[in-house]
Structure formats: C-alpha cells, structure tokens
Coordinates of C-alpha atoms in Angstrom, one line a residue:
M1 CA 42.6 108.7 193.7
H2 CA 39.0 107.7 193.7
V3 CA 36.6 108.8 191.0
I4 CA 32.9 108.0 190.9
V5 CA 31.2 107.9 187.5
V6 CA 27.4 108.3 187.5
G7 CA 25.8 106.8 184.4
G8 CA 26.4 103.5 182.7
G9 CA 25.7 104.4 179.2
I10 CA 28.3 104.8 176.5
V11 CA 29.9 108.0 178.0
G12 CA 30.0 106.7 181.6
A13 CA 31.2 103.2 180.6
S14 CA 34.0 104.8 178.5
A15 CA 35.0 107.1 181.3
A16 CA 35.1 104.2 183.8
Y17 CA 37.3 102.2 181.4
H18 CA 39.7 105.0 180.6
L19 CA 40.1 105.9 184.2
A20 CA 40.6 102.2 185.2
V21 CA 43.4 101.9 182.6
R22 CA 45.2 104.7 184.4
N23 CA 45.0 102.6 187.6
V24 CA 42.5 105.1 189.2
T25 CA 40.1 103.6 191.7
V26 CA 36.7 103.8 190.0
T27 CA 33.1 103.3 191.1
L28 CA 30.6 103.2 188.3
V29 CA 27.0 103.8 189.4
D30 CA 24.1 103.0 187.1
R31 CA 20.3 103.0 187.6
A32 CA 19.6 101.2 184.3
D33 CA 16.7 103.5 183.5
T34 CA 14.1 102.4 180.9
G35 CA 14.9 104.5 177.8
Q36 CA 18.7 104.8 178.1
A37 CA 19.7 106.3 174.8
T38 CA 22.7 104.0 174.4
A39 CA 20.6 100.8 174.8
A40 CA 18.0 102.0 172.3
G41 CA 20.1 103.8 169.7
A42 CA 21.6 102.6 166.4
G43 CA 25.1 103.8 166.4
I44 CA 26.3 105.5 163.2
V45 CA 29.9 106.7 163.1
S46 CA 30.0 109.0 160.1
P47 CA 30.7 112.5 161.3
W48 CA 32.6 114.1 158.4
S49 CA 29.9 115.8 156.3
R50 CA 28.4 118.0 159.0
D51 CA 29.3 120.8 161.3
E52 CA 30.7 123.0 158.5
H53 CA 30.4 126.1 160.6
D54 CA 31.3 124.6 164.0
L55 CA 35.0 123.6 163.9
E56 CA 35.0 122.4 167.5
A57 CA 32.0 120.1 167.0
Y58 CA 33.6 118.8 163.7
T59 CA 36.9 118.1 165.5
L60 CA 35.1 116.2 168.2
G61 CA 33.3 114.1 165.6
R62 CA 36.4 113.5 163.5
E63 CA 38.5 112.5 166.4
S64 CA 35.7 110.3 167.7
A65 CA 35.8 108.3 164.5
R66 CA 39.6 107.9 164.9
H67 CA 39.2 107.0 168.6
Y68 CA 36.7 104.2 167.8
R69 CA 39.2 102.4 165.6
E70 CA 42.0 102.7 168.2
L71 CA 39.7 101.7 171.1
A72 CA 38.4 98.6 169.3
A73 CA 41.9 97.5 168.5
T74 CA 43.2 98.1 172.0
L75 CA 40.3 96.2 173.6
A76 CA 40.8 93.3 171.3
D77 CA 44.6 93.2 171.7
D78 CA 44.2 93.3 175.5
G79 CA 41.8 90.4 175.5
D80 CA 38.8 92.6 176.6
G81 CA 36.5 91.5 173.9
D82 CA 34.7 92.9 170.9
L83 CA 33.6 96.6 171.1
G84 CA 30.9 95.9 168.4
F85 CA 32.4 98.5 166.0
R86 CA 32.4 97.7 162.3
V87 CA 33.5 99.8 159.3
V88 CA 30.8 99.1 156.7
G89 CA 30.7 102.3 154.6
G90 CA 28.0 104.9 154.3
I91 CA 25.6 106.0 151.6
A92 CA 23.6 109.2 151.4
L93 CA 20.5 108.9 149.2
A94 CA 19.1 111.4 146.7
R95 CA 16.8 111.6 143.8
D96 CA 19.3 113.5 141.7
P97 CA 23.2 113.6 141.8
G98 CA 23.1 117.4 142.0
E99 CA 21.6 117.1 145.5
L100 CA 24.8 115.4 146.7
A101 CA 27.3 117.7 145.1
H102 CA 27.9 119.8 148.2
Q103 CA 28.2 116.8 150.5
E104 CA 30.6 115.2 148.1
A105 CA 32.8 118.3 147.9
T106 CA 32.9 118.4 151.7
L107 CA 33.9 114.8 152.1
R108 CA 36.7 115.1 149.5
A109 CA 38.0 118.3 151.0
R110 CA 38.2 116.8 154.5
R111 CA 40.1 113.6 153.6
D112 CA 43.4 115.2 154.1
D113 CA 42.9 115.6 157.8
A114 CA 40.5 112.7 158.1
P115 CA 41.8 109.8 156.0
E116 CA 39.2 107.6 157.9
I117 CA 36.7 108.9 155.4
G118 CA 38.0 106.5 152.9
D119 CA 37.1 106.5 149.2
V120 CA 34.3 108.7 148.0
A121 CA 32.2 108.0 145.0
L122 CA 28.8 108.8 143.4
L123 CA 26.6 105.7 142.8
D124 CA 24.2 105.4 139.9
P125 CA 20.9 103.4 140.6
A126 CA 22.5 100.1 139.5
E127 CA 25.6 100.6 141.7
L128 CA 23.4 101.7 144.6
G129 CA 21.3 98.5 144.2
R130 CA 24.4 96.4 144.4
A131 CA 25.6 98.1 147.5
F132 CA 22.2 98.3 149.2
P133 CA 19.9 95.8 147.6
P134 CA 16.5 97.1 149.0
A135 CA 17.1 100.6 147.5
R136 CA 14.5 102.2 145.3
R137 CA 15.5 101.8 141.7
D138 CA 15.4 105.5 140.8
L139 CA 17.6 106.8 143.6
V140 CA 21.3 107.6 143.5
G141 CA 23.8 107.6 146.3
L142 CA 27.0 109.2 147.6
H143 CA 29.2 106.4 149.1
H144 CA 32.2 106.7 151.4
T145 CA 33.9 103.6 152.6
G146 CA 34.9 104.8 156.1
A147 CA 31.6 105.0 157.9
G148 CA 31.0 102.7 160.8
R149 CA 28.3 101.2 162.9
I150 CA 28.3 100.4 166.6
D151 CA 26.2 98.2 168.7
G152 CA 25.6 100.4 171.7
R153 CA 24.6 97.6 174.1
Q154 CA 27.6 95.5 173.2
A155 CA 30.0 98.5 173.5
C156 CA 28.8 99.4 176.9
A157 CA 29.0 95.8 178.1
T158 CA 32.5 95.4 176.8
L159 CA 33.7 98.7 178.3
R160 CA 32.1 98.0 181.7
S161 CA 33.6 94.5 181.7
A162 CA 37.1 95.9 180.8
A163 CA 36.9 98.5 183.6
Q164 CA 35.9 95.8 186.1
R165 CA 38.8 93.6 185.0
R166 CA 41.0 96.5 186.1
G167 CA 39.4 96.9 189.5
A168 CA 36.4 99.2 188.8
E169 CA 33.4 98.6 191.1
L170 CA 29.9 98.6 189.6
R171 CA 27.0 99.7 191.8
H172 CA 23.3 99.7 190.9
G173 CA 21.0 102.4 192.2
S174 CA 19.9 106.0 192.1
A175 CA 22.6 108.5 192.7
E176 CA 22.8 112.2 193.4
L177 CA 25.6 114.6 194.2
D178 CA 26.5 114.9 197.9
S179 CA 27.7 118.4 198.8
S180 CA 29.2 119.9 202.0
G181 CA 29.4 123.7 201.7
E182 CA 31.0 124.6 198.3
R183 CA 32.7 121.2 197.8
I184 CA 31.2 118.0 196.4
E185 CA 32.2 115.2 198.8
G186 CA 30.9 112.4 196.5
V187 CA 27.5 110.9 195.8
R188 CA 24.7 109.3 197.6
V189 CA 23.5 106.0 196.1
E190 CA 20.1 105.0 197.5
G191 CA 20.9 107.3 200.4
V192 CA 24.3 105.9 201.2
A193 CA 27.2 108.3 201.1
L194 CA 30.2 107.4 198.9
E195 CA 33.2 109.7 199.1
A196 CA 35.3 110.5 196.1
D197 CA 38.1 112.9 195.0
A198 CA 36.2 113.6 191.8
V199 CA 32.9 112.8 190.2
V200 CA 32.0 112.3 186.5
V201 CA 28.3 112.8 185.9
A202 CA 27.4 111.2 182.6
A203 CA 23.8 110.2 183.2
G204 CA 22.4 111.3 179.8
A205 CA 19.0 112.9 180.0
W206 CA 18.9 112.1 183.7
T207 CA 21.9 114.3 184.5
P208 CA 20.0 117.3 185.8
P209 CA 18.3 115.4 188.7
V210 CA 21.7 113.9 189.7
C211 CA 23.2 117.4 190.0
A212 CA 20.2 119.3 191.3
P213 CA 20.7 118.4 195.0
A214 CA 24.1 120.3 194.9
G215 CA 22.4 123.4 193.4
I216 CA 23.7 122.7 189.9
D217 CA 21.1 123.6 187.3
L218 CA 21.7 122.2 183.8
P219 CA 19.7 123.1 180.7
V220 CA 19.2 119.5 179.5
T221 CA 15.9 117.9 178.4
A222 CA 14.9 114.5 177.1
Q223 CA 14.1 114.1 173.4
R224 CA 12.3 110.8 172.6
G225 CA 13.6 108.7 169.8
Q226 CA 11.7 105.7 168.5
I227 CA 13.5 103.0 166.5
V228 CA 12.3 99.9 164.7
H229 CA 14.1 96.6 164.2
L230 CA 13.1 94.7 161.1
E231 CA 13.8 91.2 159.9
L232 CA 14.1 90.6 156.1
P233 CA 13.8 86.9 155.4
G234 CA 16.7 85.4 153.5
A235 CA 18.9 88.6 153.7
D236 CA 22.3 88.9 155.2
T237 CA 22.5 92.5 156.2
A238 CA 26.0 92.3 157.8
P239 CA 27.8 93.9 154.9
W240 CA 25.2 96.5 154.2
P241 CA 26.4 100.1 154.6
V242 CA 24.8 102.7 156.8
V243 CA 22.2 104.5 154.8
H244 CA 21.2 108.1 155.3
A245 CA 17.7 108.4 154.0
F246 CA 15.4 111.5 153.7
A247 CA 14.4 113.8 156.6
R248 CA 17.3 112.7 158.8
H249 CA 16.1 109.1 158.9
Y250 CA 18.5 106.1 158.5
L251 CA 18.7 102.4 157.8
L252 CA 21.5 100.0 158.7
G253 CA 22.0 96.3 158.8
F254 CA 23.1 94.5 161.9
G255 CA 23.8 91.0 160.6
G256 CA 21.6 88.1 159.8
P257 CA 18.3 89.4 158.5
R258 CA 18.1 92.4 160.9
V259 CA 17.7 95.9 159.6
V260 CA 17.4 98.9 161.9
A261 CA 15.2 101.9 160.9
G262 CA 15.0 105.2 162.7
A263 CA 14.4 107.4 164.2
T264 CA 11.9 110.0 165.5
R265 CA 13.1 113.2 167.2
E266 CA 10.3 114.2 169.6
D267 CA 10.7 117.1 171.9
G268 CA 8.5 117.8 174.8
T269 CA 7.6 114.2 175.6
G270 CA 9.4 114.0 178.9
F271 CA 10.3 110.4 179.9
D272 CA 7.3 108.9 178.2
H273 CA 8.7 105.6 176.9
R274 CA 5.7 104.4 174.9
V275 CA 6.0 103.3 171.3
T276 CA 3.4 105.4 169.5
V277 CA 1.4 104.8 166.3
A278 CA 2.5 108.1 164.9
G279 CA 6.2 107.4 165.6
L280 CA 6.0 103.9 164.2
S281 CA 4.2 105.1 161.2
Q282 CA 6.7 107.8 160.5
I283 CA 9.7 105.5 160.7
L284 CA 8.2 102.7 158.5
E285 CA 6.9 105.2 155.9
R286 CA 10.4 106.8 155.6
A287 CA 12.0 103.3 155.4
V288 CA 9.7 102.0 152.7
E289 CA 9.9 105.3 150.8
V290 CA 13.6 104.7 150.0
A291 CA 13.7 100.9 150.3
P292 CA 10.4 99.4 149.0
D293 CA 11.5 95.8 149.5
L294 CA 11.4 96.4 153.3
G295 CA 7.6 96.4 152.9
E296 CA 8.0 92.6 153.2
A297 CA 10.0 92.7 156.3
T298 CA 8.8 91.6 159.8
V299 CA 8.6 94.1 162.6
A300 CA 10.8 92.3 165.2
Q301 CA 11.3 94.9 167.9
T302 CA 10.8 98.5 168.8
R303 CA 13.0 100.5 171.1
V304 CA 12.6 103.9 172.7
G305 CA 15.5 106.1 174.0
F306 CA 15.8 109.6 175.4
R307 CA 18.5 111.8 174.0
P308 CA 20.0 114.4 176.3
M309 CA 19.4 117.7 174.5
S310 CA 21.1 120.9 175.6
S311 CA 19.5 124.2 175.1
D312 CA 21.8 125.1 172.2
G313 CA 22.2 121.6 170.8
R314 CA 25.9 121.4 171.7
P315 CA 27.5 119.1 174.3
L316 CA 27.9 120.1 177.9
L317 CA 31.4 118.9 178.8
G318 CA 33.7 120.2 181.5
P319 CA 34.1 120.9 185.2
V320 CA 31.2 122.5 187.1
P321 CA 32.0 126.2 188.0
G322 CA 32.5 126.4 191.7
A323 CA 32.7 122.7 192.1
E324 CA 35.8 121.8 190.0
N325 CA 36.0 118.2 191.2
V326 CA 32.7 117.5 189.3
V327 CA 32.9 116.9 185.6
V328 CA 29.7 116.9 183.6
A329 CA 29.5 115.0 180.2
T330 CA 26.0 115.2 178.6
G331 CA 24.0 117.0 176.0
L332 CA 25.2 114.9 173.1
G333 CA 21.7 114.7 171.5
P334 CA 21.5 112.3 168.5
R335 CA 25.3 112.0 168.4
G336 CA 25.7 110.1 171.6
L337 CA 26.9 106.8 170.1
T338 CA 29.0 108.7 167.6
V339 CA 31.1 110.7 170.0
G340 CA 30.3 109.0 173.4
P341 CA 33.5 106.9 173.8
L342 CA 35.8 109.9 173.2
V343 CA 33.6 112.2 175.4
G344 CA 34.0 109.6 178.2
A345 CA 37.7 109.5 177.7
I346 CA 37.9 113.3 177.9
A347 CA 35.8 113.3 181.0
G348 CA 38.3 111.0 182.5
D349 CA 41.1 113.3 181.5
L350 CA 39.4 116.2 183.3
A351 CA 38.6 114.2 186.4
V352 CA 42.3 113.4 187.0
G353 CA 43.4 117.0 186.3
E354 CA 44.8 116.4 182.8
A355 CA 44.2 118.5 179.7
P356 CA 41.5 117.2 177.4
R357 CA 42.7 115.5 174.3
V358 CA 40.7 117.7 172.0
P359 CA 39.5 121.3 172.3
I360 CA 36.4 121.6 174.4
E361 CA 36.2 125.3 175.4
G362 CA 33.0 125.8 173.4
F363 CA 31.3 123.0 175.3
A364 CA 31.9 124.6 178.8
L365 CA 29.1 124.7 181.3
T366 CA 29.7 128.4 181.8
R367 CA 27.9 129.1 178.5
A368 CA 24.7 127.5 179.8

C-alpha cells in the first residue's frame, strides 16, 4: 500500500512515522512554508484542565499526553533519537487562591483516568518563587507535576528521520490533490502526478488550497500567532515549569538562558508573517506583568506561525465524504503541538482502513 502524506509539520511527520512503522510505503510531501505553526510554536502538553463540556476533545487531549510519553520512549529505545519532549510540570498563576479553586478541583477529579497529571498543589508566593524564580512576588500558583513541553522543530525532525529510516520518501514542493472522476488518484507535486492508494492531507492552515482542486471545500482559516524568545543572563531555565499567565499567555523555559513568551491570537491576518509592534508589545507586557525580572532579558528571536482554525474551533479529522481514500487532519488551532502526534497517528489508522484509536466522530468533516 502507498500513502502520500501532504504536510511536514507535527501532524504530517507523525502520520508518516506511524505509517512507516507499519511497513506502509510512504511519501511525505512538504513545501516548508514560512509561518508553519509547528516550527513557530512553543509546545505545551497540559490538556487536563480544559474541555469540561466537550468529552471528545478532552479525551483527545488526555490521550495525547499519554501518547507523548509512549512515543518518546519508543523512539529512544529504537535508536531514532530524542523527540524533544520533557515533563517539567505546569503552573497556573493567579492573584488570589480562590481564582484557582475550580481548576484545582478539575485536575484532582481527573487524576483517576489521567494519572499523568501527577501531584497537584497550591503554591503560596514563596513556593511559587522557588519553582519559577522570575514570578511576581504577590502571585500564587496551582502546580501539577505532569505538564510537559515539546520542541516542535526537534519533534518534526526526529519523526521525519525515523520515517525515512523505515523507507519513507521525502519530497519538497507544492502539492494538490489529483482527482479523476469521483476518486482521488493521488497528488500533483509541482505539476508531477504521484499515484497513491490513500492520501493524508495534514497541511495545517494551507490544507484548503491542497484540497480545492478536487472540489473539497474546508472551513479552515489562518490565525497568526507571534512568539518571542528571550534570553535571561545567568539563568538556567531547563527545569522551569510551563507557566500559564493571564489572558491565555504563557511562559516556558527551554534550557540555558532561553525563555519563550507567547502568544498572540490574531484572526483575519491571512498569511501575513510580519512581526508587528502591537503583537510584540502585547507579549512583552503580559510577560513582564507576571514576571518582572524578565524586564532585564534580551529579545533574542521572534517567530510567527499560522494556526489552522476551523469554523467551530474543533479539529477536522477523518475521511472526505465521497473520497474515502483521502483523510484530512487539520483545524487543531492553538493545540497543534499538544495533540498533533496523536492526530497524525489517528490519520495513519484511517488511511490504512483501521479504526481510530480514540473516538473522533465529533471531528468528522460532515459537520463542516
């Protein structure tokens, strides 16, 4: 069986790897667009305190955290290298402990079916300062030990390499679906036809133009996210936890003196990959608001990525109605690095005719 995977981000790389492990013939096609969400994003794997009213989305997040641990161990054991996943713990910040009560109750209630959450504890200002030294001295935190971080670039490189070691072919270029009547015959890469038994389209925010030539219309738009990398002289940020700040912003250490601060959520920008004054200002103001010591940090790098946003904010994951040999996996929004590896594995399941490893009925394209 030959499966073509379009898109070399975290979802596509994972799909290619999981298919190659099955001894499926795989061709991974990637255009390496400026603004790929995986390359820009700061990966936070801490899905347990959200989706209270969406069991399917919560299950996907919960199983994704479990999958990360299993995948990282398997890659290391097989000699495929380091996925770039680390369990560092996570802290939600607040001005008053009462603001954290509901989240604390949610985490504690979910530990029975998600032991990966780890220990849960409220931190007073002194305890918070020991766990996250730059924290503002009057804040408190809710800590759980199981949260992880993932280096998206490293994860993609490791998964692509592992797939290639098992025979996957990597092609660079622009791809679009190639149809003949009602059946998708494969893809065209820079105008050259490649035949396949099945196609996985995991091209993130660029998925709609890949599918459009076959008459497949997907409600996915690009949301711009700007992210800032800081360097704090003399600090070793490797053991720092993932920090959830205010207004959906975050901070996380990435080893050495590096601190990642993010991120904006800008709709309606199209694929404008500029770093803007407004975006940069928003990120830095939010960072210094909760961690004043970061005011002395150096701005080392800025990144821009485009999140694939579906019309209802939920993933689009499943076969295309009327073209069942095409599997679409996109619309992950700000959760791409959190759930991407598992979504790629599920896309691989579907491409070879197997049942998905978690329920995905609510993510079907028929709802779009």
